[in-house]
């Protein structure tokens, strides 16, 4: 499979993946779920995530009645919550055996600390909502089998906006603001002081490319063909060299979003231009700031005017944070590294939960095609 045929299949699968991530498997199976008030009789076939969501909301002091609407189920289950006063929130029920509770608590502590300085820079991010006891995360026991399973949940303020792409109204000015938003995230992380007990995963070559990944992918030899494994290892080796060159100083290394893609940038057009909101900090951790540019540049590279979009994004980043021009040479490899590492994400989704919502073999084929495409930019 080469040339136009491979391009068509890869792009079609990318659209399927992004739609799946935006709306969740339930949207494919049943359409959008019907809203229902919290505490009402559960619908037939109610999932464990539904039960956890309703139980978790009892821990929060929200004006009633409260309506709950599932909007996404993949890495975790996300619900739109609307209180009686009209305020909206996002409730997350975290996938068991994926992100450790201490990772989530640290993510929430980080968001709580940087929310205000980011707001001053006109960057909107979710703010954790404390439970009645002041905790930023609550644990809920689910009756699954012989022993109950505990899941952790949290409530976040709602971030308004829409996902836009170059074919749906996102032009160079909007991309410039998205680059600026990422730079401000990195600046906020530089000034953040981690409290005692703060613990986020580290995104280095070991966790990106080996079985030690937080995604818990299982044995790697089962994932890749011989040719793909050789290419995967090449990307890993080249990424190690780049990370070594970047070093671990505060200008290069810190808390990163790690999933900064167009799908997680919610834009609103205002009288003063584009306003950007950033969501989905589920994979945030310690890593190299330059690698944080790879995911969204991978999104933008799908479009014929990528060079112009790339320039706008980098200009936007530089409007808020320094980015030496010589580092741009590393970006194609780091874009490829993002795609390679996502093979482990797909495997982990199946390995840790038994989920059949992502076809692992098809997803890996798409990702490795993208790896080759990104590396060709350096040719």
C-alpha positions as MATLAB code, in Angstrom:
seq = 'XXXXXXXXXXXXXXXXXXXXXXXXXXXXXXXXXXXXXXXXXXXXXXXXXXXXXXXXXXXXXXXXXXXXXXXXXXXXXXXXXXXXXXXXXXXXXXXXXXXXXXXXXXXXXXXXXXXXXXXXXXXXXXXXXXXXXXXXXXXXXXXXXXXXXXXXXXXXXXXXXXXXXXXXXXXXXXXXXXXXXXXXXXXXXXXXXXXXXXXXXXXXXXXXXXXXXXXXXXXXXXXXXXXXXXXXXXXXXXXXXXXXXXXXXXXXXXXXXXXXXXXXXXXXXXXXXXXXXXXXXXXXXXXXXXXXXXXXXXXXXXXXXXXXXXXXXXXXXXXXXXXXXXXXXXXXXXXXXXXXXXXXXXXXXXXXXXXXXXXXXXXXXXXXXXXXXXXXXXX';
ca = [
       0.000    0.000    0.000;
       1.790    3.125   -1.162;
       1.210    6.593   -2.488;
      -2.298    7.972   -2.877;
      -3.988    4.844   -1.542;
      -2.024    4.963    1.709;
      -2.647    8.698    2.028;
      -6.400    8.233    1.577;
      -6.629    5.428    4.123;
      -4.423    7.206    6.676;
      -6.395   10.447    6.463;
      -9.727    8.634    6.633;
      -8.615    6.793    9.742;
      -7.338   10.023   11.304;
     -10.778   11.602   10.863;
     -12.382    8.533   12.469;
      -9.982    8.682   15.416;
     -10.518   12.409   15.972;
     -14.313   12.044   15.753;
     -14.163    9.116   18.159;
     -12.042   11.121   20.581;
     -14.384   14.096   20.352;
     -17.653   12.238   20.933;
     -16.730    8.836   22.309;
     -17.834    5.333   21.315;
     -21.314    5.837   22.713;
     -21.961    8.527   20.116;
     -21.192    5.996   17.401;
     -23.396    3.314   18.898;
     -26.429    5.216   20.093;
     -26.158    8.855   19.033;
     -25.957   11.473   21.757;
     -27.195   10.322   25.108;
     -30.278   11.886   26.617;
     -29.791   14.255   29.500;
     -31.279   13.230   32.794;
     -31.386   14.823   36.238;
     -28.936   13.573   38.839;
     -30.545   11.103   41.182;
     -33.266    9.999   38.777;
     -33.880    6.336   38.034;
     -30.998    4.955   35.973;
     -31.712    4.096   32.358;
     -31.668    0.497   31.221;
     -28.145   -0.532   30.336;
     -26.621    2.205   32.462;
     -22.837    1.881   32.446;
     -20.538    1.752   35.451;
     -19.269    5.200   34.401;
     -22.823    6.538   34.649;
     -23.139    5.120   38.153;
     -19.780    6.573   39.166;
     -20.732    9.991   37.811;
     -23.970   10.133   39.770;
     -22.252    8.899   42.936;
     -19.374   11.369   42.550;
     -21.682   14.358   42.187;
     -23.111   13.694   45.634;
     -19.737   14.827   46.998;
     -20.150   18.327   45.508;
     -22.304   21.206   46.666;
     -24.053   22.135   43.414;
     -27.454   23.862   43.186;
     -30.080   21.285   42.308;
     -31.538   19.973   40.125;
     -28.387   18.978   38.278;
     -28.410   17.470   34.790;
     -25.718   15.088   33.581;
     -24.875   14.346   29.960;
     -22.144   11.913   28.853;
     -20.034   13.526   26.154;
     -16.909   11.415   25.803;
     -15.608    7.986   26.752;
     -12.135    6.894   25.797;
      -9.174    7.643   28.057;
     -11.787    8.395   30.691;
     -15.491    9.156   30.833;
     -16.354   12.852   30.635;
     -19.771   14.230   31.507;
     -21.249   17.685   30.977;
     -22.878   18.803   34.216;
     -25.330   21.710   34.387;
     -26.390   23.020   37.793;
     -29.694   24.752   38.547;
     -28.032   28.175   38.401;
     -26.977   27.503   34.802;
     -23.299   26.995   35.504;
     -21.658   24.184   33.562;
     -18.913   21.811   34.612;
     -16.994   18.828   33.272;
     -17.005   15.708   35.435;
     -14.276   13.168   34.750;
     -14.476    9.516   35.750;
     -10.951    8.226   35.276;
     -10.214    4.970   33.522;
      -9.081    2.327   36.027;
      -5.503    1.078   35.724;
      -4.346    4.102   33.744;
      -3.537    7.420   35.413;
      -2.640    6.950   39.054;
      -4.766    8.888   41.574;
      -1.677   10.786   42.770;
      -1.017   11.856   39.169;
      -4.539   13.221   38.852;
      -4.333   15.030   42.193;
      -1.068   16.632   41.093;
      -2.561   17.618   37.736;
      -5.437   19.291   39.583;
      -3.054   21.078   41.956;
      -1.160   22.416   38.952;
      -4.339   23.628   37.234;
      -5.511   25.242   40.450;
      -2.241   27.156   40.732;
      -1.888   28.323   37.123;
      -5.537   29.109   36.381;
      -5.327   32.731   37.536;
      -2.026   33.719   35.856;
      -3.203   32.118   32.626;
      -6.507   33.995   32.844;
      -4.537   37.220   33.146;
      -2.898   36.303   29.841;
      -6.371   35.577   28.354;
      -5.738   31.820   28.238;
      -8.695   29.798   29.517;
      -8.091   26.460   31.266;
     -10.366   24.425   33.534;
     -10.244   25.094   37.266;
     -10.802   22.227   39.714;
     -13.966   22.482   41.814;
     -13.456   21.358   45.430;
     -15.801   18.758   46.888;
     -17.725   19.489   50.082;
     -14.743   18.337   52.133;
     -12.316   20.503   50.132;
     -10.762   17.622   48.195;
     -10.066   18.130   44.497;
     -10.663   14.451   43.719;
     -13.166   11.930   45.053;
     -13.111    8.130   45.080;
     -16.165    6.071   44.162;
     -16.595    2.326   44.619;
     -18.297    0.456   41.783;
     -19.972   -2.938   42.235;
     -18.082   -4.856   39.551;
     -17.944   -8.600   40.072;
     -16.941  -10.151   43.377;
     -14.952   -7.156   44.574;
     -15.835   -3.470   44.226;
     -13.611   -1.381   41.969;
     -12.571    2.106   43.018;
     -12.417    4.885   40.460;
     -11.368    8.472   41.060;
     -13.391   11.404   39.757;
     -13.082   15.177   39.658;
     -15.128   18.200   38.681;
     -13.765   21.053   36.560;
     -15.148   24.379   35.419;
     -16.444   24.347   31.862;
     -14.273   25.857   29.115;
     -16.325   27.407   26.341;
     -15.354   27.261   22.687;
     -15.301   25.140   19.573;
     -12.711   22.900   17.962;
     -11.703   24.513   14.683;
      -9.403   23.304   11.964;
      -8.037   24.981    8.846;
     -10.964   23.675    6.801;
     -13.492   24.998    9.331;
     -12.440   28.575   10.007;
      -9.005   28.287   11.649;
      -6.577   30.507    9.791;
      -3.092   31.875   10.498;
      -4.377   34.375   13.084;
      -6.104   31.649   15.076;
      -3.072   29.370   14.802;
      -0.915   32.264   16.048;
      -3.093   32.466   19.171;
      -2.860   28.716   19.702;
       0.942   28.958   19.610;
       0.776   31.837   22.076;
      -1.445   29.764   24.376;
       1.056   26.905   24.502;
       3.884   29.313   25.275;
       1.910   30.767   28.171;
       1.273   27.257   29.505;
       5.000   26.647   29.507;
       5.664   30.010   31.145;
       3.122   29.266   33.874;
       4.775   25.903   34.464;
       8.160   27.607   34.868;
       6.857   29.723   37.752;
       4.930   26.877   39.413;
       6.332   25.537   42.685;
       5.431   21.912   43.197;
       3.987   21.262   46.667;
       4.969   18.343   48.860;
       3.659   15.057   47.482;
       3.397   16.413   43.930;
       3.873   13.572   41.458;
       3.346   13.570   37.694;
       4.599   11.015   35.159;
       7.786   11.732   33.271;
       7.662   11.740   29.458;
      11.183   10.773   28.468;
      12.441    8.264   25.897;
      11.876    5.368   28.296;
       8.225    6.188   28.952;
       7.532    7.246   25.370;
       8.949    4.188   23.629;
       9.124    1.224   26.009;
       6.852   -1.031   28.028;
       7.442    1.344   30.958;
       5.017    3.787   29.333;
       2.272    5.089   31.646;
      -0.123    3.847   28.955;
       0.725    0.265   30.034;
       0.878   -1.150   26.489;
       1.982   -4.677   27.327;
       4.689   -6.524   25.326;
       5.908   -4.385   22.437;
       6.929   -7.327   20.269;
       3.229   -8.025   19.733;
       2.515   -4.562   18.343;
       4.814   -3.909   15.399;
       5.980   -5.644   12.255;
       9.711   -6.076   11.777;
       9.938   -3.047    9.465;
       7.817   -0.882   11.750;
       9.790   -1.937   14.812;
      13.039   -0.946   13.096;
      11.590    2.454   12.249;
      10.101    2.807   15.740;
      13.532    2.161   17.276;
      15.125    4.679   14.907;
      12.680    7.361   16.024;
      13.362    6.478   19.660;
      17.132    6.745   19.145;
      16.866   10.088   17.341;
      14.575   11.426   20.055;
      17.071   10.447   22.752;
      19.761   12.438   20.935;
      17.473   15.479   20.713;
      16.503   15.298   24.385;
      20.167   15.055   25.362;
      20.974   18.139   23.288;
      18.072   20.094   24.781;
      19.175   19.337   28.324;
      17.065   19.636   31.463;
      17.286   23.342   32.294;
      14.082   25.276   33.071;
      14.064   26.812   29.587;
      13.886   23.339   28.018;
      12.248   21.020   30.534;
       9.253   21.250   32.862;
       5.566   20.427   33.159;
       4.083   19.901   29.698;
       0.565   19.295   28.432;
       1.669   16.277   26.345;
      -1.558   16.189   24.319;
      -1.678   19.703   22.894;
      -3.689   19.053   19.735;
      -6.349   21.027   17.894;
      -9.004   18.831   19.505;
      -7.959   20.203   22.909;
      -7.904   23.865   21.859;
     -11.320   25.505   22.154;
     -11.521   28.802   20.330;
     -14.000   31.643   20.619;
     -14.076   34.563   18.206;
     -14.332   37.862   20.096;
     -14.296   41.531   19.135;
     -10.581   41.550   19.992;
      -9.752   38.396   18.009;
      -9.461   34.727   18.894;
      -9.695   33.595   22.504;
      -8.136   30.182   23.203;
      -9.130   27.682   25.865;
      -7.055   24.565   26.541;
      -8.520   21.368   27.977;
      -7.614   17.719   28.590;
      -4.573   17.811   30.841;
      -4.992   14.067   31.503;
      -1.516   13.249   30.184;
       0.309   16.248   31.636;
       3.687   15.441   33.112;
       7.368   16.316   33.153;
       8.945   16.590   29.739;
      10.709   18.706   27.145;
       8.820   21.801   26.087;
       9.905   21.474   22.462;
       8.279   18.035   22.238;
       5.005   19.646   23.350;
       4.901   21.435   19.975;
       4.927   18.153   18.046;
       1.284   17.029   18.420;
      -0.389   20.203   17.143;
       2.174   20.675   14.377;
       1.319   17.129   13.339;
      -2.313   18.223   13.049;
      -1.413   21.286   10.997;
       0.918   19.348    8.710;
      -2.095   17.689    7.096;
      -2.899   20.878    5.196;
      -1.356   22.174    1.932;
      -0.488   25.545    3.480;
       1.339   23.896    6.405;
       4.432   26.087    6.031;
       2.354   29.206    6.533;
       0.440   27.688    9.462;
       3.675   26.458   11.026;
       5.200   29.921   10.759;
       2.111   31.485   12.374;
       2.147   28.948   15.197;
       5.843   29.460   15.922;
       5.472   33.245   15.740;
       2.621   32.980   18.242;
       4.746   30.875   20.553;
       7.639   33.318   20.300;
       5.324   36.220   21.140;
       5.208   34.878   24.711;
       8.279   32.664   25.157;
      11.719   32.318   23.612;
      12.251   29.595   21.016;
      15.698   29.544   19.378;
      15.352   29.111   15.623;
      17.963   26.376   15.455;
      15.630   24.134   17.461;
      13.128   24.083   14.601;
      15.273   21.459   12.880;
      14.215   18.962   15.572;
      10.475   19.379   15.039;
       9.894   16.757   12.291;
      11.501   14.057   14.457;
       9.474   15.144   17.499;
       6.306   15.079   15.385;
       7.223   11.532   14.364;
       7.954   10.675   17.997;
       4.427   11.725   18.974;
       2.918    9.353   16.402;
       5.207    6.491   17.407;
       4.381    6.934   21.083;
       0.651    6.894   20.301;
       1.048    3.268   19.213;
       1.613    2.512   22.901;
      -1.459    4.545   23.846;
      -3.648    2.456   21.530;
      -2.195   -0.778   22.870;
      -2.616    0.400   26.448;
      -6.281    1.173   25.914;
      -6.852   -2.468   25.038;
      -4.287   -4.018   27.377;
      -5.405   -2.225   30.539;
      -9.172   -2.346   30.044;
      -9.921   -4.876   27.314;
     -11.535   -2.053   25.335;
     -12.475   -2.840   21.753;
     -13.197    0.792   20.897;
      -9.926    1.274   19.000;
      -8.685   -1.201   16.396;
      -5.098   -1.421   17.607;
      -3.625   -2.864   14.410;
      -5.333   -0.274   12.225;
      -4.400    2.554   14.551;
      -0.756    1.506   14.633;
      -0.699    1.240   10.818;
      -1.980    4.804   10.615;
       0.508    6.083   13.196;
       3.501    4.448   11.516;
       2.429    5.889    8.176;
       2.449    9.303    9.826;
       5.893    8.597   11.303;
       7.243    8.078    7.803;
       5.530   11.222    6.545;
       6.955   13.380    9.333;
      10.488   12.048    8.929;
      10.311   12.798    5.205;
      10.042   16.484    6.110;
      13.664   16.277    7.253;
      14.832   14.546    4.106;
];
